[in-house]
Short mmCIF file of C-alpha atoms in Angstrom, two decimals:
data_model
loop_
_atom_site.label_atom_id
_atom_site.label_comp_id
_atom_site.label_asym_id
_atom_site.label_seq_id
_atom_site.Cartn_x
_atom_site.Cartn_y
_atom_site.Cartn_z
CA MET A 1 0.00 0.00 0.00
CA TRP A 2 0.97 3.66 -0.24
CA GLN A 3 2.84 5.08 2.75
CA LEU A 4 3.99 8.60 3.48
CA ASP A 5 7.65 9.17 4.36
CA TRP A 6 7.32 12.14 6.73
CA SER A 7 11.06 12.76 6.96
CA LYS A 8 11.35 13.05 3.18
CA LEU A 9 8.25 15.24 3.06
CA ALA A 10 9.74 17.60 5.66
CA GLU A 11 13.02 17.66 3.75
CA VAL A 12 11.27 18.62 0.52
CA LEU A 13 9.06 21.30 2.07
CA THR A 14 11.78 23.07 4.08
CA TYR A 15 14.38 25.48 2.76
CA ASN A 16 17.34 24.00 0.91
CA ALA A 17 20.08 26.51 0.03
CA LYS A 18 21.30 24.27 -2.79
CA GLN A 19 17.85 24.02 -4.39
CA PRO A 20 15.90 27.28 -4.00
CA MET A 21 12.40 27.05 -5.45
CA ILE A 22 11.82 28.71 -8.82
CA PHE A 23 8.95 28.55 -11.31
CA SER A 24 10.64 26.00 -13.57
CA SER A 25 11.29 23.59 -10.68
CA GLY A 26 9.16 20.48 -10.43
CA LEU A 27 8.39 21.17 -6.77
CA PHE A 28 6.81 24.54 -7.53
CA LEU A 29 4.65 23.12 -10.30
CA PHE A 30 3.60 20.29 -7.98
CA LEU A 31 2.65 22.74 -5.20
CA PHE A 32 0.95 25.12 -7.62
CA LEU A 33 -1.61 22.43 -8.50
CA GLY A 34 -2.72 22.18 -4.87
CA PHE A 35 -2.56 25.95 -4.47
CA SER A 36 -4.86 26.43 -7.48
CA LEU A 37 -7.53 24.14 -6.09
CA ILE A 38 -7.73 26.05 -2.79
CA TYR A 39 -7.53 29.38 -4.64
CA MET A 40 -10.60 28.54 -6.71
CA LEU A 41 -12.52 27.39 -3.61
CA LEU A 42 -11.93 30.88 -2.15
CA GLN A 43 -13.10 32.60 -5.34
CA LYS A 44 -15.89 34.59 -3.67
CA LYS A 45 -14.13 35.23 -0.35
CA ASP A 46 -11.86 38.16 -1.07
CA THR A 47 -10.14 38.59 2.29
CA ALA A 48 -9.61 34.86 2.82
CA ARG A 49 -8.25 34.50 -0.72
CA ILE A 50 -5.89 37.48 -0.33
CA LEU A 51 -4.66 36.10 3.00
CA PHE A 52 -4.14 32.62 1.51
CA VAL A 53 -2.14 33.96 -1.45
CA THR A 54 -0.07 36.16 0.87
CA LEU A 55 0.80 33.20 3.12
CA PHE A 56 1.71 31.09 0.08
CA SER A 57 3.85 33.95 -1.23
CA TYR A 58 5.75 34.15 2.04
CA TYR A 59 6.24 30.38 1.96
CA PHE A 60 7.47 30.66 -1.62
CA TYR A 61 9.99 33.31 -0.53
CA TYR A 62 11.02 31.14 2.46
CA LYS A 63 11.74 28.31 0.00
CA SER A 64 13.87 30.75 -2.01
CA SER A 65 15.79 32.52 0.78
CA GLY A 66 15.14 30.73 4.05
CA PHE A 67 14.38 32.75 7.15
CA TYR A 68 15.37 35.98 5.40
CA PHE A 69 11.70 36.24 4.46
CA PHE A 70 11.41 38.48 7.54
CA LEU A 71 13.15 41.23 5.49
CA LEU A 72 10.15 41.21 3.17
CA GLY A 73 7.95 41.83 6.19
CA VAL A 74 10.18 44.65 7.46
CA VAL A 75 10.06 46.47 4.12
CA THR A 76 6.30 45.94 3.81
CA VAL A 77 5.29 47.15 7.26
CA THR A 78 7.62 50.17 7.37
CA ASP A 79 6.69 51.44 3.90
CA PHE A 80 2.98 50.93 4.59
CA LEU A 81 3.21 52.98 7.79
CA LEU A 82 5.45 55.66 6.29
CA ALA A 83 3.21 56.11 3.23
CA GLY A 84 0.11 56.28 5.41
CA ARG A 85 1.69 58.93 7.58
CA MET A 86 2.92 60.81 4.53
CA ALA A 87 -0.60 61.07 3.13
CA HIS A 88 -1.74 62.85 6.30
CA THR A 89 1.24 65.21 6.46
CA GLU A 90 1.09 68.59 4.72
CA THR A 91 4.43 70.10 5.80
CA GLN A 92 6.87 69.58 2.94
CA TRP A 93 10.00 68.94 5.03
CA LYS A 94 8.15 66.34 7.10
CA ARG A 95 6.97 64.57 3.96
CA MET A 96 10.54 64.64 2.66
CA PHE A 97 11.79 63.19 5.95
CA LEU A 98 9.29 60.31 5.68
CA LEU A 99 10.37 59.64 2.10
CA LEU A 100 14.04 59.69 3.11
CA ALA A 101 13.22 57.20 5.88
CA SER A 102 11.68 54.86 3.28
CA LEU A 103 14.68 55.30 1.01
CA GLY A 104 17.05 54.71 3.90
CA ILE A 105 15.37 51.49 5.00
CA ASN A 106 14.99 50.01 1.51
CA LEU A 107 18.33 51.10 0.09
CA GLY A 108 20.05 50.45 3.42
CA LEU A 109 18.95 46.80 3.35
CA LEU A 110 19.84 46.52 -0.32
CA CYS A 111 23.28 48.07 0.19
CA TYR A 112 24.10 45.94 3.23
CA PHE A 113 23.17 42.59 1.74
CA LYS A 114 24.30 43.28 -1.81
CA TYR A 115 27.11 45.83 -1.69
CA THR A 116 28.91 45.57 1.69
CA ASN A 117 31.69 43.35 0.34
CA PHE A 118 31.93 45.43 -2.84
CA PHE A 119 32.58 48.66 -0.95
CA TYR A 120 34.69 46.89 1.67
CA GLN A 121 36.98 45.59 -1.07
CA MET A 122 37.33 49.11 -2.51
CA LEU A 123 38.06 50.75 0.84
CA ALA A 124 40.34 48.07 2.34
CA PRO A 125 43.52 49.43 0.66
CA LEU A 126 42.98 52.83 2.33
CA TRP A 127 43.96 51.37 5.70
CA ASN A 128 46.36 48.79 4.21
CA GLY A 129 43.97 46.07 5.17
CA LYS A 130 43.69 42.68 3.51
CA PHE A 131 40.26 42.09 1.99
CA GLN A 132 38.45 39.07 3.39
CA PRO A 133 34.84 38.87 2.16
CA LEU A 134 32.25 38.90 4.90
CA ASP A 135 29.85 35.97 5.04
CA ILE A 136 26.69 37.83 4.01
CA PHE A 137 23.82 35.90 2.45
CA LEU A 138 22.11 37.69 -0.45
CA PRO A 139 18.33 37.17 -0.19
CA VAL A 140 16.78 36.28 -3.53
CA GLY A 141 14.83 39.09 -5.18
CA ILE A 142 15.74 41.81 -2.68
CA SER A 143 16.52 44.18 -5.58
CA PHE A 144 13.03 43.65 -6.98
CA PHE A 145 10.82 43.92 -3.91
CA THR A 146 12.72 46.94 -2.52
CA PHE A 147 12.32 48.79 -5.83
CA GLN A 148 8.68 47.80 -6.04
CA SER A 149 7.95 49.02 -2.53
CA LEU A 150 9.91 52.23 -3.14
CA SER A 151 7.75 53.01 -6.18
CA TYR A 152 4.75 53.01 -3.83
CA THR A 153 6.20 55.45 -1.27
CA ILE A 154 7.61 57.74 -3.98
CA ASP A 155 4.26 57.84 -5.78
CA VAL A 156 2.50 58.66 -2.50
CA TYR A 157 5.08 61.41 -1.86
CA ARG A 158 4.45 62.84 -5.34
CA ARG A 159 0.69 62.68 -4.63
CA GLU A 160 0.22 60.42 -7.63
CA LEU A 161 -1.22 57.61 -5.50
CA VAL A 162 -3.60 57.38 -2.54
CA PRO A 163 -2.11 54.98 0.05
CA LEU A 164 -3.87 51.78 1.03
CA ASN A 165 -5.68 51.57 4.36
CA ARG A 166 -5.34 47.80 4.73
CA LEU A 167 -1.95 46.33 5.62
CA LEU A 168 -3.08 42.95 4.23
CA ASP A 169 -3.65 44.45 0.77
CA TYR A 170 -0.23 46.09 0.73
CA THR A 171 1.41 42.88 1.95
CA PHE A 172 -0.35 41.04 -0.87
CA TYR A 173 0.95 43.59 -3.41
CA VAL A 174 4.60 43.47 -2.30
CA SER A 175 4.78 39.70 -1.79
CA PHE A 176 2.65 38.44 -4.72
CA PHE A 177 4.72 35.38 -5.63
CA PRO A 178 4.61 35.43 -9.47
CA GLN A 179 6.77 38.58 -9.57
CA LEU A 180 8.42 38.42 -6.15
CA VAL A 181 11.93 37.12 -6.86
CA ALA A 182 12.65 38.06 -10.48
CA GLY A 183 10.12 40.66 -11.56
CA PRO A 184 8.61 42.23 -13.44
CA ILE A 185 8.61 45.26 -11.11
CA VAL A 186 4.88 45.94 -10.93
CA ARG A 187 3.79 49.49 -10.10
CA ALA A 188 1.31 49.97 -7.27
CA ARG A 189 -0.90 52.17 -9.46
CA ASP A 190 -1.29 49.27 -11.93
CA PHE A 191 -1.71 46.41 -9.45
CA ILE A 192 -3.54 47.76 -6.40
CA PRO A 193 -6.83 48.46 -8.24
CA GLN A 194 -6.98 44.75 -9.17
CA ILE A 195 -6.67 43.40 -5.62
CA ARG A 196 -10.28 43.78 -4.45
CA GLN A 197 -11.91 43.24 -7.81
CA PRO A 198 -14.13 40.13 -8.05
CA LEU A 199 -12.02 37.18 -9.14
CA PHE A 200 -12.68 36.46 -12.79
CA VAL A 201 -10.50 34.49 -15.18
CA SER A 202 -11.91 34.60 -18.68
CA SER A 203 -11.25 31.92 -21.26
CA GLU A 204 -8.98 34.38 -23.05
CA MET A 205 -7.00 35.12 -19.87
CA PHE A 206 -6.63 31.42 -19.10
CA GLY A 207 -5.50 30.60 -22.64
CA THR A 208 -3.07 33.51 -22.77
CA GLY A 209 -1.71 32.52 -19.36
CA VAL A 210 -1.14 28.94 -20.51
CA PHE A 211 0.61 30.22 -23.63
CA PHE A 212 2.95 32.48 -21.63
CA ILE A 213 3.76 29.67 -19.18
CA ILE A 214 4.58 27.31 -22.07
CA SER A 215 6.67 30.00 -23.75
CA GLY A 216 8.50 30.86 -20.53
CA LEU A 217 9.23 27.24 -19.62
CA PHE A 218 10.58 26.53 -23.10
CA LYS A 219 12.83 29.59 -22.99
CA LYS A 220 14.09 29.01 -19.45
CA ALA A 221 14.12 25.25 -18.91
CA VAL A 222 15.01 24.15 -22.45
CA ILE A 223 16.94 26.80 -24.38
CA SER A 224 18.63 28.87 -21.65
CA ASP A 225 19.60 26.07 -19.29
CA TYR A 226 20.85 23.75 -22.02
CA ILE A 227 23.04 26.15 -24.00
CA SER A 228 24.38 27.63 -20.76
CA VAL A 229 25.61 24.36 -19.27
CA ASN A 230 26.71 22.72 -22.51
CA PHE A 231 28.36 25.62 -24.33
CA VAL A 232 28.33 29.16 -22.93
CA GLU A 233 29.86 28.37 -19.53
CA ARG A 234 32.72 26.45 -21.14
CA ILE A 235 33.65 29.37 -23.38
CA PHE A 236 33.42 32.08 -20.73
CA ASP A 237 35.25 30.01 -18.09
CA ASN A 238 38.33 29.65 -20.30
CA PRO A 239 38.17 32.04 -23.30
CA ALA A 240 41.90 31.70 -24.01
CA LEU A 241 41.48 27.98 -24.73
CA TYR A 242 39.11 28.65 -27.62
CA SER A 243 39.50 30.31 -31.00
CA GLY A 244 37.95 33.63 -31.91
CA VAL A 245 35.06 32.03 -33.80
CA GLU A 246 34.23 29.87 -30.77
CA ASN A 247 34.38 32.90 -28.50
CA LEU A 248 32.16 34.89 -30.84
CA PHE A 249 29.48 32.22 -30.91
CA GLY A 250 29.87 31.87 -27.16
CA VAL A 251 28.93 35.56 -26.90
CA TYR A 252 25.97 35.10 -29.25
CA GLY A 253 24.97 32.06 -27.20
CA TYR A 254 25.11 34.09 -23.99
CA ALA A 255 23.02 36.86 -25.57
CA LEU A 256 20.31 34.29 -26.27
CA GLN A 257 20.76 32.57 -22.91
CA ILE A 258 20.33 35.71 -20.82
CA TYR A 259 17.35 36.83 -22.88
CA CYS A 260 15.64 33.43 -22.58
CA ASP A 261 16.47 33.30 -18.87
CA PHE A 262 15.12 36.75 -17.98
CA SER A 263 12.22 36.88 -20.41
CA GLY A 264 11.29 33.24 -19.78
CA TYR A 265 10.90 33.90 -16.07
CA SER A 266 8.91 37.07 -16.81
CA ASP A 267 6.67 35.17 -19.22
CA MET A 268 5.94 32.57 -16.54
CA ALA A 269 5.19 35.34 -14.03
CA ILE A 270 2.79 37.01 -16.45
CA GLY A 271 1.14 33.67 -17.26
CA LEU A 272 0.74 32.65 -13.62
CA ALA A 273 -0.72 36.06 -12.76
CA LEU A 274 -3.27 35.70 -15.57
CA LEU A 275 -4.32 32.29 -14.27
CA LEU A 276 -4.95 33.97 -10.90
CA GLY A 277 -6.94 36.81 -12.47
CA PHE A 278 -4.26 39.55 -12.50
CA ARG A 279 -2.68 41.37 -15.42
CA PHE A 280 1.00 42.33 -15.54
CA PRO A 281 2.49 44.62 -18.20
CA MET A 282 4.79 43.15 -20.85
CA ASN A 283 8.42 43.04 -19.68
CA PHE A 284 10.34 42.00 -22.82
CA ASN A 285 9.42 42.90 -26.37
CA SER A 286 11.84 41.18 -28.76
CA PRO A 287 14.77 43.42 -27.65
CA TYR A 288 17.23 42.19 -30.28
CA LYS A 289 14.97 43.62 -32.97
CA ALA A 290 15.89 47.10 -31.71
CA ASP A 291 17.35 49.46 -34.31
CA SER A 292 19.04 51.71 -31.72
CA ILE A 293 20.26 51.47 -28.15
CA THR A 294 17.34 53.66 -27.05
CA ASP A 295 14.92 51.29 -28.77
CA PHE A 296 16.69 48.38 -27.05
CA TRP A 297 15.93 49.86 -23.63
CA HIS A 298 12.32 50.38 -24.68
CA ARG A 299 12.16 46.61 -25.26
CA TRP A 300 14.54 45.07 -22.66
CA HIS A 301 13.36 44.54 -19.07
CA ILE A 302 10.75 47.25 -19.56
CA SER A 303 9.63 47.34 -15.92
CA LEU A 304 13.22 48.04 -14.79
CA SER A 305 14.08 50.53 -17.53
CA THR A 306 10.90 52.54 -16.89
CA TRP A 307 11.54 52.41 -13.13
CA LEU A 308 15.03 53.82 -13.65
CA ARG A 309 13.61 56.48 -15.96
CA ASP A 310 10.74 57.57 -13.69
CA TYR A 311 12.42 57.36 -10.28
CA LEU A 312 16.12 57.93 -11.01
CA TYR A 313 16.67 59.72 -14.33
CA ILE A 314 13.78 62.17 -13.81
CA SER A 315 14.78 62.68 -10.15
CA LEU A 316 18.29 63.61 -11.31
CA GLY A 317 16.77 66.27 -13.55
CA GLY A 318 16.11 64.27 -16.72
CA ASN A 319 16.37 66.50 -19.76
CA ARG A 320 15.09 69.61 -17.97
CA LYS A 321 18.46 71.14 -17.08
CA GLY A 322 20.23 71.49 -20.41
CA LYS A 323 21.80 69.13 -22.91
CA ALA A 324 25.06 68.55 -21.07
CA ARG A 325 23.24 67.67 -17.87
CA THR A 326 20.95 65.34 -19.84
CA TYR A 327 23.94 63.33 -21.10
CA ILE A 328 25.39 63.16 -17.59
CA ASN A 329 22.04 62.03 -16.17
CA LEU A 330 21.80 59.26 -18.78
CA CYS A 331 25.28 57.99 -17.92
CA LEU A 332 24.65 58.16 -14.16
CA THR A 333 21.34 56.34 -14.52
CA MET A 334 22.89 53.51 -16.50
CA LEU A 335 25.93 53.28 -14.20
CA LEU A 336 23.60 52.85 -11.21
CA GLY A 337 21.41 50.53 -13.27
CA GLY A 338 24.47 48.39 -13.96
CA LEU A 339 25.37 48.34 -10.27
CA TRP A 340 21.78 47.30 -9.48
CA HIS A 341 22.40 44.06 -11.38
CA GLY A 342 25.26 43.05 -9.10
CA ALA A 343 28.04 44.22 -6.80
CA SER A 344 30.91 44.06 -9.28
CA TRP A 345 32.85 46.42 -11.52
CA ASN A 346 31.90 44.37 -14.59
CA PHE A 347 28.26 45.45 -14.13
CA VAL A 348 29.35 49.08 -13.70
CA ILE A 349 31.39 48.88 -16.91
CA TRP A 350 28.42 47.33 -18.71
CA GLY A 351 26.13 50.10 -17.48
CA GLY A 352 28.72 52.72 -18.42
CA PHE A 353 28.89 51.47 -22.02
CA HIS A 354 25.11 51.63 -22.31
CA GLY A 355 24.99 55.08 -20.73
CA ILE A 356 27.61 56.43 -23.14
CA ALA A 357 25.78 54.87 -26.08
CA LEU A 358 22.45 56.42 -25.00
CA ALA A 359 24.08 59.83 -24.55
CA ALA A 360 25.89 59.55 -27.90
CA GLN A 361 22.68 58.64 -29.72
CA LYS A 362 20.81 61.53 -28.09
CA PHE A 363 23.66 63.91 -29.04
CA TRP A 364 23.58 62.66 -32.65
CA ARG A 365 19.80 63.06 -32.89
CA ASN A 366 20.03 66.59 -31.52
CA LEU A 367 22.83 67.40 -33.94
CA LEU A 368 20.76 66.24 -36.92
CA HIS A 369 17.51 67.61 -35.44
CA LYS A 370 15.89 64.19 -35.75
CA PRO A 371 12.56 63.70 -33.96
CA LYS A 372 12.32 61.01 -31.27
CA THR A 373 9.83 59.06 -33.37
CA ALA A 374 12.16 58.83 -36.41
CA THR A 375 12.90 55.19 -37.31
CA SER A 376 15.00 53.44 -39.92
CA LYS A 377 13.41 51.53 -42.80
CA GLY A 378 14.45 48.94 -45.35
CA ILE A 379 18.16 48.19 -45.69
CA ARG A 380 19.02 50.98 -43.25
CA LYS A 381 16.88 49.31 -40.61
CA PHE A 382 18.57 45.97 -41.26
CA PHE A 383 22.02 47.42 -40.65
CA ALA A 384 20.76 49.47 -37.69
CA VAL A 385 19.42 46.28 -36.06
CA LEU A 386 22.65 44.41 -36.89
CA ILE A 387 24.87 47.13 -35.40
CA THR A 388 22.69 47.51 -32.30
CA PHE A 389 22.61 43.75 -31.71
CA ASN A 390 26.39 43.42 -31.98
CA PHE A 391 26.94 46.41 -29.71
CA VAL A 392 24.65 44.83 -27.10
CA CYS A 393 26.56 41.54 -27.48
CA PHE A 394 29.85 43.43 -27.03
CA CYS A 395 28.49 44.82 -23.75
CA TRP A 396 27.34 41.36 -22.64
CA ILE A 397 31.01 40.27 -22.66
CA PHE A 398 31.72 42.63 -19.76
CA PHE A 399 28.43 41.76 -18.05
CA ARG A 400 29.12 38.01 -18.06
CA ASN A 401 32.84 37.95 -17.27
CA THR A 402 33.78 38.44 -13.64
CA THR A 403 37.04 40.28 -14.45
CA PHE A 404 37.99 42.95 -16.95
CA GLU A 405 41.03 40.88 -17.95
CA ALA A 406 38.83 37.95 -19.03
CA SER A 407 36.80 40.28 -21.25
CA VAL A 408 40.00 41.60 -22.85
CA VAL A 409 41.19 38.03 -23.50
CA MET A 410 37.88 37.16 -25.15
CA LEU A 411 38.00 40.23 -27.39
CA LYS A 412 41.64 39.53 -28.24
CA GLN A 413 40.74 36.00 -29.31
CA ILE A 414 37.90 37.27 -31.50
CA PHE A 415 39.98 39.95 -33.26
CA THR A 416 43.42 38.29 -33.46
CA ALA A 417 42.82 34.52 -33.38
CA PHE A 418 39.53 34.07 -35.20
CA HIS A 419 40.37 30.84 -37.10
CA PRO A 420 37.18 30.46 -39.19
CA GLU A 421 38.41 27.06 -40.39
CA VAL A 422 37.25 25.48 -37.10
CA PHE A 423 33.67 26.60 -37.66
CA MET A 424 32.50 23.27 -39.10
CA GLN A 425 34.13 21.37 -36.25
CA LEU A 426 32.33 23.68 -33.83
CA ILE A 427 29.00 22.93 -35.50
CA GLU A 428 29.63 19.17 -35.47
CA GLY A 429 30.74 19.14 -31.83
CA TYR A 430 27.89 21.29 -30.54
CA TRP A 431 25.15 20.60 -33.07
CA LYS A 432 22.43 20.28 -30.41
CA VAL A 433 23.40 23.65 -28.96
CA PHE A 434 23.34 25.27 -32.38
CA VAL A 435 19.97 23.75 -33.20
CA LEU A 436 18.52 25.28 -30.02
CA MET A 437 20.26 28.59 -30.72
CA GLY A 438 18.82 28.56 -34.24
CA ILE A 439 15.32 27.88 -32.91
CA GLY A 440 15.70 30.54 -30.23
CA TYR A 441 16.87 33.27 -32.60
CA LEU A 442 14.34 32.25 -35.25
CA LEU A 443 11.47 32.60 -32.77
CA HIS A 444 12.91 35.86 -31.46
CA PHE A 445 13.28 37.53 -34.86
CA ALA A 446 10.07 36.06 -36.29
CA PRO A 447 7.27 38.55 -36.96
CA ASP A 448 5.14 39.40 -33.95
CA SER A 449 2.17 37.97 -35.84
CA TRP A 450 3.64 34.47 -35.35
CA GLN A 451 3.46 34.76 -31.57
CA ASP A 452 0.02 36.36 -31.77
CA ALA A 453 -1.22 33.50 -33.97
CA CYS A 454 0.15 30.86 -31.56
CA CYS A 455 -1.42 32.66 -28.62
CA ARG A 456 -4.78 32.88 -30.40
CA GLY A 457 -4.54 29.17 -31.19
CA VAL A 458 -4.17 28.31 -27.50
CA VAL A 459 -6.91 30.78 -26.53
CA LYS A 460 -9.35 29.19 -29.01
CA LEU A 461 -8.92 25.74 -27.47
CA PRO A 462 -11.86 24.67 -25.29
CA LEU A 463 -11.34 25.10 -21.56
CA LEU A 464 -10.77 21.38 -21.09
CA GLY A 465 -8.14 21.45 -23.84
CA LYS A 466 -6.29 24.34 -22.20
CA ALA A 467 -6.38 22.66 -18.81
CA LEU A 468 -5.17 19.36 -20.33
CA LEU A 469 -2.37 21.15 -22.18
CA LEU A 470 -1.27 22.82 -18.95
CA VAL A 471 -1.42 19.59 -16.93
CA VAL A 472 0.59 17.71 -19.58
CA LEU A 473 3.15 20.51 -19.63
CA ILE A 474 3.48 20.49 -15.84
CA TYR A 475 3.83 16.71 -15.84
CA LEU A 476 6.58 16.81 -18.47
CA VAL A 477 8.50 19.52 -16.65
CA ILE A 478 8.21 17.61 -13.37
CA GLN A 479 9.71 14.60 -15.14
CA ILE A 480 12.51 16.73 -16.62
CA LYS A 481 13.17 18.45 -13.30
CA SER A 482 12.50 15.42 -11.12
CA SER A 483 15.89 15.77 -9.42
CA ASP A 484 14.52 18.54 -7.20
CA ILE A 485 11.59 16.46 -5.94
CA GLN A 486 12.93 13.82 -3.61
CA PRO A 487 10.38 11.00 -3.39
CA PHE A 488 8.55 11.22 -0.10
CA ILE A 489 5.81 8.78 -1.08
CA TYR A 490 6.80 5.20 -1.78
CA PHE A 491 4.91 2.03 -2.62
CA GLN A 492 5.15 -0.95 -0.27
CA PHE A 493 3.85 -4.38 -1.17
#
C-alpha cells in the first residue's frame, strides 16, 4: 500500500540553500496544482483568498531565501506605515523626511546585503587592510521587492497615489509570488486596483496565461539552461582555450541565454498572474529587434528601464536642465542601473557602455535635429538592427565575465585569433546547442504575428483542452526536473 515518508516530506518542504524554489522547478509546479484548487474554492471570499495567497507567497519566498523572508515583512510594514503617515502630512519637510526614511530602509537593506563586500573591497587598501569577504547571504529578489515598494512610497510622496488603508492588501501587493523574486517590477498604481476586484479568469485570460507559461518554460528550462551548461559556460570560463570564432558564438549564445532566462521567467510570471486573475504589463518585447540602443531599452526589461527612468533619471533632472546635464544624467542612470544588477565592476562597466551609447545617440539626434519618433526603414533598418545587436553583445562580454582581464582576453581571441576554419568542427561538436540557438533566434526575430497566432490558437482551445495542455506541460517539466523532488511517497507491497 501507499505510505507517506514524513522525513522526506519535511526535507522537501523546508528550505534548501542548494535548491531554491523557482517557477521551472518540479516542486513549484507540484505545489501550484494544490494551491490552485484552494484558490478557486476561495473565489468569492476576497479577504480569505488574499490572506491565503499572501501566506503562500511568504512560503514561496522562504523556500527561495530561508528565514530571510522576515526582510520582506520589514520592508512591507515600514513602507505601509510611512506612506500612510505621509498622506496625512502637509508640511513639505516632514513629507521629505518620511520619504528619506523609506529610502534609507529600503536602500540600506539593499546596500548591506548586496554591496557591503563590494565597498569593503574598494576601501580596504585605504587602511592597508587585507580584503576578506564577509559571510553575508544575499536574499533572492531583494533588488526587486525593494524597488517595487519604493515606487509606492515615492508615488505617495508625489501625490500620484492614494495609500492603502489595509496592511493585508499592501502585503499582498509586495509579496505576490509570481513577480516576487525576479520581476517584473509591478507598479502599485497598476496592481492595487486589481486586488479587491471580483475574481474572474476569462477563457482568453486562461488561454493567454497557458501560452505564456509554455513560452517561458521553453525559454528558461530548455533553451537557456541547455546552452548555458553545454556551451556558454565552457567558453566564458576559459576564453583563451578557444579560437575567436568559438568565443564569438559563445557571446551570441550568452546573448540568447540571458534573454531566454530573464524573459522566460517574466513570461511565466505574467502567465501565472493571468491564471490567478491579474494582469502584468509586458516586460520584454523582442529586444534584439531594436534598431538603436534607445529602442533596445524600450524593449529590454521594460519594468526596470521605466523604473530607472521615472524614479532615477527624472529625479536627477532628466532633460530639464540642459543638454550637457541630460547626457550626464543618462550615464549616471545607467551606471547605477548596472550596479543594481550586481556588486561588481563588470556590471558598472556594462552600465557605463550603455549610458555612453544612449548619450551619444541623443547627441547625434540633436545634432541632426531628428525627432524622437524617427525610425530606420528597409536596408538601413537591417544594418541598424545588426549594429545595435552586436553592440549589445559586445556589452554582454563585460556583463558576463567576472574580471575585466577575461573580457580583454575574449576580445583579443575574437579579433586576433579568429580561425574560421574550425567553424565546421564547432557545429559538429555542438550541433544540439546550435539547433537550439537557431530555434531561439528564429522565434525571437520572427514577426510578432507568429506569436500572436500561436497565442490565439491556444486561446481558441476549449477550456478542457487548455487545462489538459497545462497539466501535460506540468507533468513533463516535473519529469525533466525530477531531481529537485525527492520522493517522499513510496509504494510498499
